[in-house]
PDB file of C-alpha atoms and ligand atoms in Angstrom:
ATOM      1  CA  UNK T   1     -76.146  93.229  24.317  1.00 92.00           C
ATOM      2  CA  UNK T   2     -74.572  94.067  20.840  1.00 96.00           C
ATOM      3  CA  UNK T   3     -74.321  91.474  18.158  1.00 97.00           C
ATOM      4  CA  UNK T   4     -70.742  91.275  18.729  1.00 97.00           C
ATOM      5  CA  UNK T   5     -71.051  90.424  22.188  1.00 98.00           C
ATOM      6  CA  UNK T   6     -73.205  87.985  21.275  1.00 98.00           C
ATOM      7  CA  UNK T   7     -71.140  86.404  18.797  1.00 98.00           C
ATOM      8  CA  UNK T   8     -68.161  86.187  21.545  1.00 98.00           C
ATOM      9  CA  UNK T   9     -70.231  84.644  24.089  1.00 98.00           C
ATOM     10  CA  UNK T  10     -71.027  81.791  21.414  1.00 98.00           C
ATOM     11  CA  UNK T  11     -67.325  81.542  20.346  1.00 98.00           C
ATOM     12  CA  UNK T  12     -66.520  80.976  24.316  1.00 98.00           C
ATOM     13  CA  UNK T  13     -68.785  78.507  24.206  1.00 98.00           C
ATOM     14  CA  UNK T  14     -67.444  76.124  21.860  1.00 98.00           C
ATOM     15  CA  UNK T  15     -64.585  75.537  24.562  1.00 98.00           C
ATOM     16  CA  UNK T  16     -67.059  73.405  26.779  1.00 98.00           C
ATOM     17  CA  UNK T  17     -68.002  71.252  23.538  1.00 98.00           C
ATOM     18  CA  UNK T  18     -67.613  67.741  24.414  1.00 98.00           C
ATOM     19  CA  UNK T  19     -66.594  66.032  21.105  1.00 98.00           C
ATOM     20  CA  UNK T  20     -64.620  63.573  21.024  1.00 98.00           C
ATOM     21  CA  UNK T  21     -66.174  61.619  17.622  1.00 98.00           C
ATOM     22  CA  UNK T  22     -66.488  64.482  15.317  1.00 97.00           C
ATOM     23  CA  UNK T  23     -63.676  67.120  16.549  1.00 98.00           C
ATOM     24  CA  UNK T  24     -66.383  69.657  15.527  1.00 98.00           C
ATOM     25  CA  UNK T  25     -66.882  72.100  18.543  1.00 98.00           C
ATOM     26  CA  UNK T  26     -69.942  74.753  18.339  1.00 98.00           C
ATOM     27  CA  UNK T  27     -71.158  77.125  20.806  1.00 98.00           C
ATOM     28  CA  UNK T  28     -74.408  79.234  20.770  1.00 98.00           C
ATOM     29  CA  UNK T  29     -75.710  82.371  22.690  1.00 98.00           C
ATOM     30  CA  UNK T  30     -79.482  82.773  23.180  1.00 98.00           C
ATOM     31  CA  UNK T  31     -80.585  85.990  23.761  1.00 98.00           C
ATOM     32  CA  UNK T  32     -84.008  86.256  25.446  1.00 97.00           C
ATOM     33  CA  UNK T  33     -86.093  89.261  25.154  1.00 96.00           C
ATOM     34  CA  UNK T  34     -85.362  90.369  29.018  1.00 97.00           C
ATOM     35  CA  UNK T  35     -82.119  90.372  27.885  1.00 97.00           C
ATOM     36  CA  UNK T  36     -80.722  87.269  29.571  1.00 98.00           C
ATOM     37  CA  UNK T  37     -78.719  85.196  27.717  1.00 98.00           C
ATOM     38  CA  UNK T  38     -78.569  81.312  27.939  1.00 98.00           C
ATOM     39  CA  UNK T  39     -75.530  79.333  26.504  1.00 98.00           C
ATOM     40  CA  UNK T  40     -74.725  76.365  25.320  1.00 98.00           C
ATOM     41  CA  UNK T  41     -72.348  73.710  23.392  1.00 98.00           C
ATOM     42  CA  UNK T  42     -72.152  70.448  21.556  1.00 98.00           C
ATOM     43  CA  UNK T  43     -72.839  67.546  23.565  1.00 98.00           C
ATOM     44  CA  UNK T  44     -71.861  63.925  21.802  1.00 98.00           C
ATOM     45  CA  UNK T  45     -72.597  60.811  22.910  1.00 98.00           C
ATOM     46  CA  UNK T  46     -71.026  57.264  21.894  1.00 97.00           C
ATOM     47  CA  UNK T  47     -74.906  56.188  20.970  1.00 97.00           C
ATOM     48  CA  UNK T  48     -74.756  59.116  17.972  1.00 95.00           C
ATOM     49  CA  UNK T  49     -78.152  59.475  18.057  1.00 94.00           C
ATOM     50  CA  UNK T  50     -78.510  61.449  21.284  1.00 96.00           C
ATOM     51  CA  UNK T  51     -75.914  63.996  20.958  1.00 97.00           C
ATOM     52  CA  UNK T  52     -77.624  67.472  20.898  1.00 98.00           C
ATOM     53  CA  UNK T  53     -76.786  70.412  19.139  1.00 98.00           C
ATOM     54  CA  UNK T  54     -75.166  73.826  21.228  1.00 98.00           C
ATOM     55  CA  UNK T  55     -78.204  75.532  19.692  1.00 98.00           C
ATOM     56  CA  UNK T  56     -80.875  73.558  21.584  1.00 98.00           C
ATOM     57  CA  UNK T  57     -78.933  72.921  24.650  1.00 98.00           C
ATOM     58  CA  UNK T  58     -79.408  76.756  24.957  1.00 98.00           C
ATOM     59  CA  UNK T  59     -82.847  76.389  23.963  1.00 98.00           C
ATOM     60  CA  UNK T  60     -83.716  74.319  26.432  1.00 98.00           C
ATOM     61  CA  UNK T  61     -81.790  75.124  29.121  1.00 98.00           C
ATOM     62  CA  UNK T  62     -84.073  79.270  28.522  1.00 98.00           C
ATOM     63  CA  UNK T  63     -87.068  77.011  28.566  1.00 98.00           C
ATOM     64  CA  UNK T  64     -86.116  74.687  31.422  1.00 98.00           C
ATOM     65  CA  UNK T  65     -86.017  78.342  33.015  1.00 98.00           C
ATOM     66  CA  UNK T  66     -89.038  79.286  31.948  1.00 97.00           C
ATOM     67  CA  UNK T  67     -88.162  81.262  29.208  1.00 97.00           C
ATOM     68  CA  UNK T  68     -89.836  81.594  25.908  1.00 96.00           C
ATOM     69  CA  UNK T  69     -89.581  84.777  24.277  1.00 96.00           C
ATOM     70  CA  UNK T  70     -86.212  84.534  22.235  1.00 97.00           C
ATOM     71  CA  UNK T  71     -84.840  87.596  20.192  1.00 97.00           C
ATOM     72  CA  UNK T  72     -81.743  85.871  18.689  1.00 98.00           C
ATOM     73  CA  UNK T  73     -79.212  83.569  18.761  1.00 98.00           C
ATOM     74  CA  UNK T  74     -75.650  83.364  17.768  1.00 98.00           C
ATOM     75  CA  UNK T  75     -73.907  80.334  16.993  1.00 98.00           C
ATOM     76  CA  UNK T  76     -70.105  79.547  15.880  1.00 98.00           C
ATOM     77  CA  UNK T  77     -68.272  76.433  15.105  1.00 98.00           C
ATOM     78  CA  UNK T  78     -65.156  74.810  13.920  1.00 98.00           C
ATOM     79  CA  UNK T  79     -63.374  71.296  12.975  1.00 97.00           C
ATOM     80  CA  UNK T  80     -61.039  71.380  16.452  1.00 97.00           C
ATOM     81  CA  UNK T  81     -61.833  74.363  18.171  1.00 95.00           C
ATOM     82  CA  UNK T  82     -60.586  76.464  15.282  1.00 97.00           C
ATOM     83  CA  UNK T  83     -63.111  79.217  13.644  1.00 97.00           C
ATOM     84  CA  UNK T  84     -63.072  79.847   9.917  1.00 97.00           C
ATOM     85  CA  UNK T  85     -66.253  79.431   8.100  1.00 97.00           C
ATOM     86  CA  UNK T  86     -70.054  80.643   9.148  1.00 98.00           C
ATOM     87  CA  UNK T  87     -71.042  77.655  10.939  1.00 98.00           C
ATOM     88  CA  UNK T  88     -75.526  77.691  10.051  1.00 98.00           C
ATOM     89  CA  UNK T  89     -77.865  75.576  12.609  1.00 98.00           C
ATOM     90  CA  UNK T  90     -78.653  71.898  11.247  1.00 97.00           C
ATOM     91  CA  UNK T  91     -82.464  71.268  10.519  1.00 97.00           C
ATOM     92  CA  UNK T  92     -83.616  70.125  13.904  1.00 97.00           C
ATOM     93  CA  UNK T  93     -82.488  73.308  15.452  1.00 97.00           C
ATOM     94  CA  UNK T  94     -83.955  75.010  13.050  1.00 97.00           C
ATOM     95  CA  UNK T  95     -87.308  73.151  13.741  1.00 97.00           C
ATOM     96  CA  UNK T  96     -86.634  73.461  17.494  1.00 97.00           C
ATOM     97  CA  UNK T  97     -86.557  77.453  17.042  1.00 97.00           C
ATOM     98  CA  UNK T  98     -89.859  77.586  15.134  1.00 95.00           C
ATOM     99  CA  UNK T  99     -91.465  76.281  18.552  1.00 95.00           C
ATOM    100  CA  UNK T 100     -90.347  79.210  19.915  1.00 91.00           C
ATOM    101  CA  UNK T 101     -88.885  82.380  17.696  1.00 83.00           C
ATOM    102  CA  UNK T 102     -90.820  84.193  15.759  1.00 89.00           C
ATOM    103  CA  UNK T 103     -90.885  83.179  11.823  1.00 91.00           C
ATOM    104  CA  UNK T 104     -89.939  87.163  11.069  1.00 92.00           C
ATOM    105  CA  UNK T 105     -87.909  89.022  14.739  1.00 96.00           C
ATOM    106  CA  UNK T 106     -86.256  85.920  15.536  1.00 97.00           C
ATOM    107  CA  UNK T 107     -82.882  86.231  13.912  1.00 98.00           C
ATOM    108  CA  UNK T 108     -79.781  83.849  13.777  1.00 98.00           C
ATOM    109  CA  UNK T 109     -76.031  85.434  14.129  1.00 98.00           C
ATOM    110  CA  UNK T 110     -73.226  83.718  12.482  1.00 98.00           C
ATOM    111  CA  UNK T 111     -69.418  84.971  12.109  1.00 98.00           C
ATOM    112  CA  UNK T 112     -66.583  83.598  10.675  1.00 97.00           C
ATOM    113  CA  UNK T 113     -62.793  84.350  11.212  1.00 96.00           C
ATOM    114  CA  UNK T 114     -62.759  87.278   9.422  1.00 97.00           C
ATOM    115  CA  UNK T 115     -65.111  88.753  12.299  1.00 93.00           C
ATOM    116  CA  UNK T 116     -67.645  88.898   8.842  1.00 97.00           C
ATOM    117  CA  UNK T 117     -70.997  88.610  10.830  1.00 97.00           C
ATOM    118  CA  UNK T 118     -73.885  87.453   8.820  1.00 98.00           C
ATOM    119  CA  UNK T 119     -77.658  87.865  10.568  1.00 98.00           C
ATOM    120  CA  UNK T 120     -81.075  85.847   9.043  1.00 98.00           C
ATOM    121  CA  UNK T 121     -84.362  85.360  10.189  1.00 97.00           C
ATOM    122  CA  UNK T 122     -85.788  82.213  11.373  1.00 95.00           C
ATOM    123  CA  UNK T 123     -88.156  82.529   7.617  1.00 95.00           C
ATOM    124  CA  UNK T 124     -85.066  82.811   5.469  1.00 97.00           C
ATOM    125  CA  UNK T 125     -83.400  79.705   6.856  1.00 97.00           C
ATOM    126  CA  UNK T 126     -86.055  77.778   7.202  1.00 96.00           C
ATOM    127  CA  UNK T 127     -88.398  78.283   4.528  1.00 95.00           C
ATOM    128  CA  UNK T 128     -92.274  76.553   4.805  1.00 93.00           C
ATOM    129  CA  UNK T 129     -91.894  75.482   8.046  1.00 92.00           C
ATOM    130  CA  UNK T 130     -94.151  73.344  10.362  1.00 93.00           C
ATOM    131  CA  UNK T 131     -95.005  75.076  13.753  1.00 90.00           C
ATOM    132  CA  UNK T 132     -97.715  75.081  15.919  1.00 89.00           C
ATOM    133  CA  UNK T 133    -100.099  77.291  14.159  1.00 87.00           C
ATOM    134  CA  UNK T 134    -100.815  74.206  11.454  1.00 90.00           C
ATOM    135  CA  UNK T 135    -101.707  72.116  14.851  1.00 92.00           C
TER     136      UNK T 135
HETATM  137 ZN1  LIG N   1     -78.429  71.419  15.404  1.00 58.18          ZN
END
């Protein structure tokens, strides 16, 4: 699976958001290191604090399958569907993906309109993290 198929799997994806508060769709592609690739989208809720992220509904639904070895993951977004910017994963996704990417292989895809695609590991966006191996 190339990056760019990647990226277009996570741009599909932000069709399925369900936001009606924020108007902001995202999608993410996860792609495992057997190759499969779980997707997912925005999910909001009326109660804010439950909505989840596309990034960790994909997350979750690899782990619900009992996957846990993650190679990347590409994520786009947009205010109504539309795609301009690079649309980066909010701090609890980032968290979530230190549970199970790799600090250095696990890398993070993100595109804009221009079809510019920008690619960082899990260490450059997230910088000092907590994981399991300070438990
Ligand atoms: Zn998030």
């Amino acid at each position: 699976m190339t990056n760019k198929e990647l990226i277009e799997k996570a741009k599909e994806m932000t069709k399925r958001s369900y936001v009606p508060y924020s108007h902001f769709h995202v999608g993410a592609a996860l792609l495992c290191s057997d190759g499969s690739v779980y997707t997912g989208c925005n999910i909001e809720n009326s109660a804010f604090g439950v909505t989840i992220c596309a990034e960790r509904v994909a997350i979750f639904k690899a782990v619900s399958e009992g996957k846990t070895d993650f190679e990347k993951i590409a994520i786009m977004g947009g205010r109504d569907g539309v795609i301009e910017d690079f649309c980066p994963p909010c701090g609890s996704c980032r968290q979530v993906m230190t549970e199970f990417g790799d600090l250095k292989k696990f890398k993070i895809l993100l595109a804009n309109a221009e079809d510019e695609i920008k690619e960082y590991s899990l260490e450059e966006i997230l910088p000092m993290s907590f994981g399991k191996e300070r438990l």
